mmCIF file of C-alpha atoms in Angstrom:
data_model
loop_
_atom_site.group_PDB
_atom_site.id
_atom_site.type_symbol
_atom_site.label_atom_id
_atom_site.label_comp_id
_atom_site.label_asym_id
_atom_site.label_seq_id
_atom_site.Cartn_x
_atom_site.Cartn_y
_atom_site.Cartn_z
ATOM 1 C CA MET A 576 -31.148 -89.693 101.066
ATOM 2 C CA PHE A 577 -34.055 -87.672 102.481
ATOM 3 C CA GLU A 578 -32.848 -88.392 105.983
ATOM 4 C CA THR A 579 -29.362 -87.137 105.062
ATOM 5 C CA MET A 580 -30.828 -83.936 103.606
ATOM 6 C CA ALA A 581 -32.910 -83.418 106.743
ATOM 7 C CA LEU A 582 -29.810 -83.697 108.925
ATOM 8 C CA MET A 583 -27.717 -81.218 106.884
ATOM 9 C CA PRO A 584 -29.077 -77.970 108.504
ATOM 10 C CA GLN A 585 -28.514 -79.457 111.922
ATOM 11 C CA ASN A 586 -24.943 -80.468 111.044
ATOM 12 C CA PHE A 587 -24.102 -76.973 109.807
ATOM 13 C CA SER A 588 -25.848 -75.077 112.607
ATOM 14 C CA LEU A 589 -23.698 -73.048 115.019
ATOM 15 C CA PRO A 590 -23.547 -73.883 118.731
ATOM 16 C CA ASP A 591 -25.718 -71.841 121.061
ATOM 17 C CA ALA A 592 -22.642 -70.296 122.697
ATOM 18 C CA ILE A 593 -21.451 -68.901 119.350
ATOM 19 C CA TRP A 594 -24.896 -67.496 118.632
ATOM 20 C CA ARG A 595 -24.868 -65.732 121.997
ATOM 21 C CA LEU A 596 -21.460 -64.233 121.243
ATOM 22 C CA LEU A 597 -22.587 -63.056 117.811
ATOM 23 C CA ILE A 598 -25.731 -61.501 119.247
ATOM 24 C CA SER A 599 -23.710 -59.761 121.972
ATOM 25 C CA THR A 600 -21.292 -58.451 119.347
ATOM 26 C CA GLY A 601 -24.132 -57.127 117.232
ATOM 27 C CA LEU A 602 -25.735 -55.400 120.206
ATOM 28 C CA LEU A 603 -22.379 -53.843 121.174
ATOM 29 C CA LEU A 604 -21.774 -52.479 117.689
ATOM 30 C CA LEU A 605 -25.339 -51.176 117.481
ATOM 31 C CA ALA A 606 -25.022 -49.422 120.845
ATOM 32 C CA ILE A 607 -21.717 -47.796 119.846
ATOM 33 C CA VAL A 608 -23.153 -46.586 116.524
ATOM 34 C CA ILE A 609 -26.188 -45.090 118.288
ATOM 35 C CA LEU A 610 -24.070 -43.416 120.999
ATOM 36 C CA ARG A 611 -21.635 -42.023 118.448
ATOM 37 C CA THR A 612 -24.463 -40.622 116.324
ATOM 38 C CA LEU A 613 -26.191 -38.997 119.297
ATOM 39 C CA THR A 614 -22.925 -37.584 120.635
ATOM 40 C CA ALA A 615 -21.952 -36.111 117.251
ATOM 41 C CA ARG A 616 -25.403 -34.573 116.856
ATOM 42 C CA PHE A 617 -25.238 -33.052 120.355
ATOM 43 C CA ILE A 618 -21.761 -31.574 119.718
ATOM 44 C CA ARG A 619 -22.747 -30.091 116.352
ATOM 45 C CA ARG A 620 -25.826 -28.440 117.874
ATOM 46 C CA HIS A 621 -24.435 -27.103 121.148
ATOM 47 C CA VAL A 622 -20.711 -26.376 120.534
ATOM 48 C CA THR A 623 -20.326 -23.056 118.741
ATOM 49 C CA SER A 624 -16.526 -22.933 118.383
ATOM 50 C CA SER A 625 -15.488 -24.684 115.162
ATOM 51 C CA GLU A 626 -12.042 -25.602 116.525
ATOM 52 C CA LEU A 627 -13.454 -27.057 119.763
ATOM 53 C CA ARG A 628 -16.218 -28.833 117.827
ATOM 54 C CA GLY A 629 -13.717 -30.510 115.513
ATOM 55 C CA ARG A 630 -11.511 -31.559 118.422
ATOM 56 C CA LEU A 631 -14.439 -33.047 120.363
ATOM 57 C CA LEU A 632 -15.731 -34.959 117.321
ATOM 58 C CA MET A 633 -12.277 -36.406 116.704
ATOM 59 C CA ASN A 634 -11.723 -37.400 120.356
ATOM 60 C CA PHE A 635 -15.154 -39.034 120.742
ATOM 61 C CA ARG A 636 -14.746 -40.899 117.457
ATOM 62 C CA ASN A 637 -11.416 -42.377 118.564
ATOM 63 C CA GLY A 638 -12.829 -43.066 122.042
ATOM 64 C CA PHE A 639 -15.786 -45.038 120.679
ATOM 65 C CA LEU A 640 -13.399 -46.993 118.464
ATOM 66 C CA LEU A 641 -11.305 -47.996 121.464
ATOM 67 C CA LEU A 642 -14.466 -48.803 123.431
ATOM 68 C CA GLY A 643 -15.619 -51.118 120.648
ATOM 69 C CA LEU A 644 -12.278 -52.912 120.561
ATOM 70 C CA LEU A 645 -12.326 -53.360 124.353
ATOM 71 C CA GLY A 646 -15.903 -54.683 124.244
ATOM 72 C CA LEU A 647 -15.047 -57.191 121.521
ATOM 73 C CA ALA A 648 -12.062 -58.367 123.545
ATOM 74 C CA LEU A 649 -14.276 -58.920 126.610
ATOM 75 C CA ILE A 650 -17.018 -60.733 124.648
ATOM 76 C CA TRP A 651 -14.694 -63.091 122.804
ATOM 77 C CA GLY A 652 -12.103 -63.447 125.586
ATOM 78 C CA ASP A 653 -12.975 -67.055 126.478
ATOM 79 C CA GLN A 654 -12.855 -68.156 122.849
ATOM 80 C CA ILE A 655 -9.505 -66.440 122.378
ATOM 81 C CA ARG A 656 -8.028 -68.112 125.452
ATOM 82 C CA SER A 657 -9.231 -71.527 124.296
ATOM 83 C CA LEU A 658 -7.392 -71.051 121.029
ATOM 84 C CA ALA A 659 -4.244 -69.564 122.535
ATOM 85 C CA LEU A 660 -1.742 -71.586 120.528
ATOM 86 C CA SER A 661 -3.497 -70.867 117.261
ATOM 87 C CA ILE A 662 -3.800 -67.211 118.149
ATOM 88 C CA VAL A 663 -0.036 -66.979 118.735
ATOM 89 C CA ALA A 664 0.682 -68.342 115.281
ATOM 90 C CA ILE A 665 -1.928 -66.066 113.722
ATOM 91 C CA ALA A 666 -0.581 -63.090 115.684
ATOM 92 C CA VAL A 667 2.938 -63.621 114.363
ATOM 93 C CA ALA A 668 1.644 -63.733 110.809
ATOM 94 C CA PHE A 669 -0.555 -60.711 111.492
ATOM 95 C CA VAL A 670 2.366 -58.670 112.833
ATOM 96 C CA VAL A 671 4.457 -59.466 109.778
ATOM 97 C CA ALA A 672 1.611 -58.637 107.394
ATOM 98 C CA THR A 673 0.500 -55.450 109.164
ATOM 99 C CA LYS A 674 3.831 -54.034 110.249
ATOM 100 C CA GLU A 675 3.104 -50.592 108.799
ATOM 101 C CA LEU A 676 -0.301 -50.401 110.475
ATOM 102 C CA ILE A 677 1.245 -51.243 113.848
ATOM 103 C CA LEU A 678 3.883 -48.558 113.319
ATOM 104 C CA CYS A 679 1.135 -46.053 112.527
ATOM 105 C CA VAL A 680 -0.708 -46.865 115.768
ATOM 106 C CA SER A 681 2.584 -46.621 117.687
ATOM 107 C CA GLY A 682 3.235 -43.238 116.085
ATOM 108 C CA ALA A 683 -0.228 -42.039 117.150
ATOM 109 C CA ILE A 684 0.490 -43.110 120.742
ATOM 110 C CA LEU A 685 3.880 -41.369 120.662
ATOM 111 C CA LYS A 686 2.614 -38.015 119.356
ATOM 112 C CA SER A 687 -0.332 -38.074 121.778
ATOM 113 C CA GLY A 688 1.857 -38.901 124.762
ATOM 114 C CA ALA A 689 4.491 -36.314 123.830
ATOM 115 C CA GLY A 690 1.902 -33.634 123.033
ATOM 116 C CA SER A 691 3.745 -32.809 119.809
ATOM 117 C CA PHE A 692 0.863 -30.820 118.336
ATOM 118 C CA ASN A 693 -2.883 -30.256 118.493
ATOM 119 C CA LEU A 694 -5.669 -29.728 116.016
ATOM 120 C CA GLY A 695 -5.112 -26.461 114.164
ATOM 121 C CA ASP A 696 -1.335 -26.292 114.740
ATOM 122 C CA ARG A 697 1.027 -25.687 111.835
ATOM 123 C CA ILE A 698 3.591 -28.483 111.663
ATOM 124 C CA GLN A 699 6.387 -29.686 109.405
ATOM 125 C CA VAL A 700 7.514 -33.313 109.060
ATOM 126 C CA LYS A 701 10.280 -33.896 106.521
ATOM 127 C CA ASP A 702 9.105 -31.974 103.441
ATOM 128 C CA PHE A 703 5.433 -31.953 104.511
ATOM 129 C CA ARG A 704 4.194 -28.672 106.015
ATOM 130 C CA GLY A 705 0.664 -27.557 106.789
ATOM 131 C CA ASP A 706 -2.147 -26.966 109.277
ATOM 132 C CA VAL A 707 -3.471 -30.038 111.125
ATOM 133 C CA ILE A 708 -7.175 -30.601 110.400
ATOM 134 C CA ASP A 709 -7.656 -34.241 111.493
ATOM 135 C CA GLN A 710 -5.949 -36.983 113.503
ATOM 136 C CA THR A 711 -6.725 -40.708 113.611
ATOM 137 C CA LEU A 712 -4.942 -43.800 114.890
ATOM 138 C CA LEU A 713 -3.367 -44.349 111.467
ATOM 139 C CA ALA A 714 -2.781 -40.953 109.871
ATOM 140 C CA THR A 715 -2.689 -37.190 110.363
ATOM 141 C CA THR A 716 -4.262 -34.914 107.769
ATOM 142 C CA VAL A 717 -2.896 -31.427 107.082
ATOM 143 C CA LEU A 718 -3.758 -28.630 104.670
ATOM 144 C CA GLU A 719 -0.519 -27.886 102.836
ATOM 145 C CA VAL A 720 1.142 -24.489 103.348
ATOM 146 C CA GLY A 721 3.692 -23.275 100.843
ATOM 147 C CA PRO A 722 5.446 -23.203 98.524
ATOM 148 C CA GLY A 723 8.665 -23.624 100.463
ATOM 149 C CA LYS A 724 9.302 -23.307 104.183
ATOM 150 C CA THR A 725 8.944 -19.534 104.400
ATOM 151 C CA SER A 726 5.535 -19.071 102.779
ATOM 152 C CA HIS A 727 2.353 -18.910 104.881
ATOM 153 C CA GLN A 728 -0.314 -19.420 102.215
ATOM 154 C CA ARG A 729 -2.360 -22.574 101.802
ATOM 155 C CA THR A 730 -1.848 -24.297 98.468
ATOM 156 C CA GLY A 731 -5.294 -25.946 98.470
ATOM 157 C CA ARG A 732 -3.822 -29.443 98.647
ATOM 158 C CA MET A 733 -4.482 -31.927 101.459
ATOM 159 C CA ILE A 734 -1.687 -34.192 102.743
ATOM 160 C CA VAL A 735 -2.344 -37.421 104.641
ATOM 161 C CA ILE A 736 0.758 -38.250 106.721
ATOM 162 C CA PRO A 737 1.094 -41.826 108.090
ATOM 163 C CA ASN A 738 1.639 -41.737 111.834
ATOM 164 C CA ALA A 739 4.571 -44.138 111.406
ATOM 165 C CA LEU A 740 6.566 -41.126 110.209
ATOM 166 C CA PHE A 741 6.475 -39.616 113.709
ATOM 167 C CA LEU A 742 8.551 -42.528 115.048
ATOM 168 C CA SER A 743 11.581 -41.712 112.894
ATOM 169 C CA GLU A 744 11.292 -38.027 111.973
ATOM 170 C CA PRO A 745 11.310 -34.894 114.165
ATOM 171 C CA VAL A 746 8.169 -32.749 114.214
ATOM 172 C CA ILE A 747 8.481 -28.973 113.878
ATOM 173 C CA ASN A 748 5.534 -27.187 115.485
ATOM 174 C CA GLU A 749 5.276 -23.570 114.307
ATOM 175 C CA SER A 750 2.371 -22.859 116.692
ATOM 176 C CA PHE A 751 4.281 -22.643 119.982
ATOM 177 C CA THR A 752 1.527 -20.603 121.615
ATOM 178 C CA ASP A 753 -2.196 -20.336 121.014
ATOM 179 C CA HIS A 754 -2.434 -16.540 120.634
ATOM 180 C CA TRP A 755 0.904 -15.041 119.581
ATOM 181 C CA ASP A 756 3.915 -16.325 117.645
ATOM 182 C CA PHE A 757 7.272 -14.938 116.595
ATOM 183 C CA HIS A 758 7.435 -14.532 112.841
ATOM 184 C CA VAL A 759 10.806 -14.436 111.070
ATOM 185 C CA PHE A 760 11.522 -13.569 107.444
ATOM 186 C CA THR A 761 14.693 -12.682 105.545
ATOM 187 C CA VAL A 762 15.359 -9.958 102.970
ATOM 188 C CA PRO A 763 18.547 -10.491 100.875
ATOM 189 C CA PHE A 764 20.752 -7.670 99.582
ATOM 190 C CA LYS A 765 24.014 -7.377 97.695
ATOM 191 C CA ARG A 766 26.896 -5.947 99.704
ATOM 192 C CA GLU A 767 27.025 -2.812 97.539
ATOM 193 C CA ASP A 768 23.306 -2.085 98.086
ATOM 194 C CA ASP A 769 22.100 0.481 100.582
ATOM 195 C CA TRP A 770 21.167 -2.163 103.118
ATOM 196 C CA HIS A 771 21.813 0.217 106.051
ATOM 197 C CA ALA A 772 18.822 2.327 105.004
ATOM 198 C CA ALA A 773 16.766 -0.805 104.364
ATOM 199 C CA GLN A 774 17.582 -2.058 107.867
ATOM 200 C CA LYS A 775 16.320 1.155 109.449
ATOM 201 C CA ALA A 776 13.218 1.192 107.252
ATOM 202 C CA LEU A 777 12.363 -2.435 108.053
ATOM 203 C CA LEU A 778 12.753 -1.856 111.799
ATOM 204 C CA ALA A 779 10.632 1.302 111.679
ATOM 205 C CA ALA A 780 7.884 -0.439 109.696
ATOM 206 C CA ALA A 781 7.919 -3.461 112.012
ATOM 207 C CA ASN A 782 7.633 -1.244 115.099
ATOM 208 C CA ARG A 783 4.802 0.718 113.521
ATOM 209 C CA HIS A 784 2.764 -2.398 112.654
ATOM 210 C CA CYS A 785 3.370 -4.100 116.027
ATOM 211 C CA LYS A 786 2.853 -1.051 118.266
ATOM 212 C CA PRO A 787 -0.955 -1.489 118.726
ATOM 213 C CA TYR A 788 -0.591 -4.955 120.287
ATOM 214 C CA LEU A 789 2.997 -5.024 121.562
ATOM 215 C CA GLU A 790 2.041 -4.597 125.213
ATOM 216 C CA SER A 791 -0.506 -7.432 124.983
ATOM 217 C CA VAL A 792 2.183 -9.686 123.509
ATOM 218 C CA ARG A 793 4.591 -8.770 126.299
ATOM 219 C CA LYS A 794 2.054 -9.691 129.000
ATOM 220 C CA TYR A 795 1.131 -12.932 127.263
ATOM 221 C CA MET A 796 4.750 -14.033 126.769
ATOM 222 C CA THR A 797 5.456 -13.267 130.421
ATOM 223 C CA LYS A 798 2.568 -15.511 131.420
ATOM 224 C CA VAL A 799 3.785 -18.294 129.104
ATOM 225 C CA GLY A 800 7.314 -18.012 130.484
ATOM 226 C CA VAL A 801 6.125 -18.326 134.081
ATOM 227 C CA THR A 802 3.814 -21.250 133.251
ATOM 228 C CA ARG A 803 6.429 -23.237 131.337
ATOM 229 C CA GLY A 804 9.456 -22.209 133.374
ATOM 230 C CA LEU A 805 11.149 -20.472 130.441
ATOM 231 C CA GLU A 806 13.090 -17.247 130.206
ATOM 232 C CA VAL A 807 10.792 -14.607 128.749
ATOM 233 C CA PRO A 808 12.083 -13.600 125.289
ATOM 234 C CA SER A 809 12.115 -9.999 124.127
ATOM 235 C CA VAL A 810 9.001 -9.262 122.091
ATOM 236 C CA ASP A 811 10.271 -6.050 120.480
ATOM 237 C CA PRO A 812 10.787 -6.257 116.693
ATOM 238 C CA ARG A 813 14.382 -6.828 115.617
ATOM 239 C CA VAL A 814 16.343 -6.652 112.374
ATOM 240 C CA THR A 815 19.594 -8.630 112.509
ATOM 241 C CA ILE A 816 22.363 -8.971 109.930
ATOM 242 C CA GLN A 817 23.557 -12.253 108.430
ATOM 243 C CA VAL A 818 26.382 -12.831 105.947
ATOM 244 C CA PRO A 819 25.729 -16.191 104.216
ATOM 245 C CA VAL A 820 28.319 -15.458 101.494
ATOM 246 C CA ALA A 821 30.935 -12.762 101.043
ATOM 247 C CA SER A 822 28.956 -10.841 98.419
ATOM 248 C CA GLU A 823 25.566 -10.793 100.187
ATOM 249 C CA ILE A 824 23.939 -9.233 103.243
ATOM 250 C CA HIS A 825 20.732 -10.756 104.604
ATOM 251 C CA LEU A 826 18.485 -8.762 106.903
ATOM 252 C CA THR A 827 16.448 -11.054 109.177
ATOM 253 C CA VAL A 828 13.300 -9.499 110.597
ATOM 254 C CA ARG A 829 11.747 -10.987 113.755
ATOM 255 C CA LEU A 830 8.480 -9.665 115.153
ATOM 256 C CA PRO A 831 5.447 -10.942 117.126
ATOM 257 C CA ALA A 832 2.246 -11.701 115.217
ATOM 258 C CA LYS A 833 -0.908 -13.745 115.480
ATOM 259 C CA PRO A 834 -0.634 -17.204 113.869
ATOM 260 C CA GLY A 835 -3.150 -16.369 111.166
ATOM 261 C CA GLN A 836 -1.647 -12.960 110.310
ATOM 262 C CA ARG A 837 2.012 -13.812 109.719
ATOM 263 C CA SER A 838 1.768 -13.630 105.941
ATOM 264 C CA TYR A 839 -0.333 -10.454 106.076
ATOM 265 C CA ILE A 840 2.026 -8.481 108.307
ATOM 266 C CA GLU A 841 5.090 -9.651 106.357
ATOM 267 C CA GLN A 842 3.602 -8.462 103.059
ATOM 268 C CA ALA A 843 2.459 -5.195 104.641
ATOM 269 C CA ILE A 844 5.970 -4.403 105.904
ATOM 270 C CA LEU A 845 7.681 -5.339 102.630
ATOM 271 C CA SER A 846 5.189 -3.324 100.590
ATOM 272 C CA GLU A 847 5.681 -0.282 102.796
ATOM 273 C CA VAL A 848 9.480 -0.459 102.747
ATOM 274 C CA PHE A 849 9.949 -1.133 99.033
ATOM 275 C CA ALA A 850 6.973 0.769 97.599
ATOM 276 C CA ASP A 851 8.774 4.057 96.870
ATOM 277 C CA THR A 852 12.444 3.357 97.663
ATOM 278 C CA ASP A 853 15.074 1.559 95.611
ATOM 279 C CA TYR A 854 17.893 0.116 97.702
ATOM 280 C CA SER A 855 19.660 -1.621 94.838
ATOM 281 C CA THR A 856 22.332 1.086 94.456
ATOM 282 C CA LYS A 857 24.231 2.395 97.452
ATOM 283 C CA LYS A 858 23.588 6.064 97.979
ATOM 284 C CA PRO A 859 26.374 8.498 98.869
#
């Protein structure tokens, strides 16, 4: 009995090759953790721009993750090849069990390859709309903007969108350029209202608010058009008429604005136009 007990540790001991693989794996993980910590500390200390700092932290985090996966594949490659048949069976079961995770990774590859959006862009996917604050291989995190599709205020809620959604749903990116955007909002009127005067007042207010930076917008849009091979759109404010139903007139205002000032300039124009004038009754 004593001899049997003495042989038990030897019987349950791992082969030297397995121990070497485990030690190599541990050293790899330790090295990646140390490199990631040092890199994050260096970025936080030396990168002053918050947007660039967040983008670098996200990219290095995903890069170290991929580096770890590649290192594990190289360390355990011989063992995987020796168990090829078993791995195939396990892989089939794994694919069935982790279908959603695989779709999420595929969605991350698709949005990265297509350049659908970047950190800080305002996007809309299905009914989810907000500013992108984080991206991983599995999900994209946005700060919700709403309520509705026309509001530009953050609700304070955070939405985590699975990347699998990008494989089946179109992505609307409201941040076409980095510096200037075209902002559009609609003001509804009844047909009997004095919408002619409101149209003139809206156009005058829009021109007045955009005049200080209109020339800068024109130069920037010209540069964007040449770079991307697009026809340069007119940057002057416009007020167009729409007739959704027979009894209503909608005035659609389009003007250039900075991405972070769309809500501000819209409220400033509406407050100026409707502060002292009532357009509800048509004037003779």
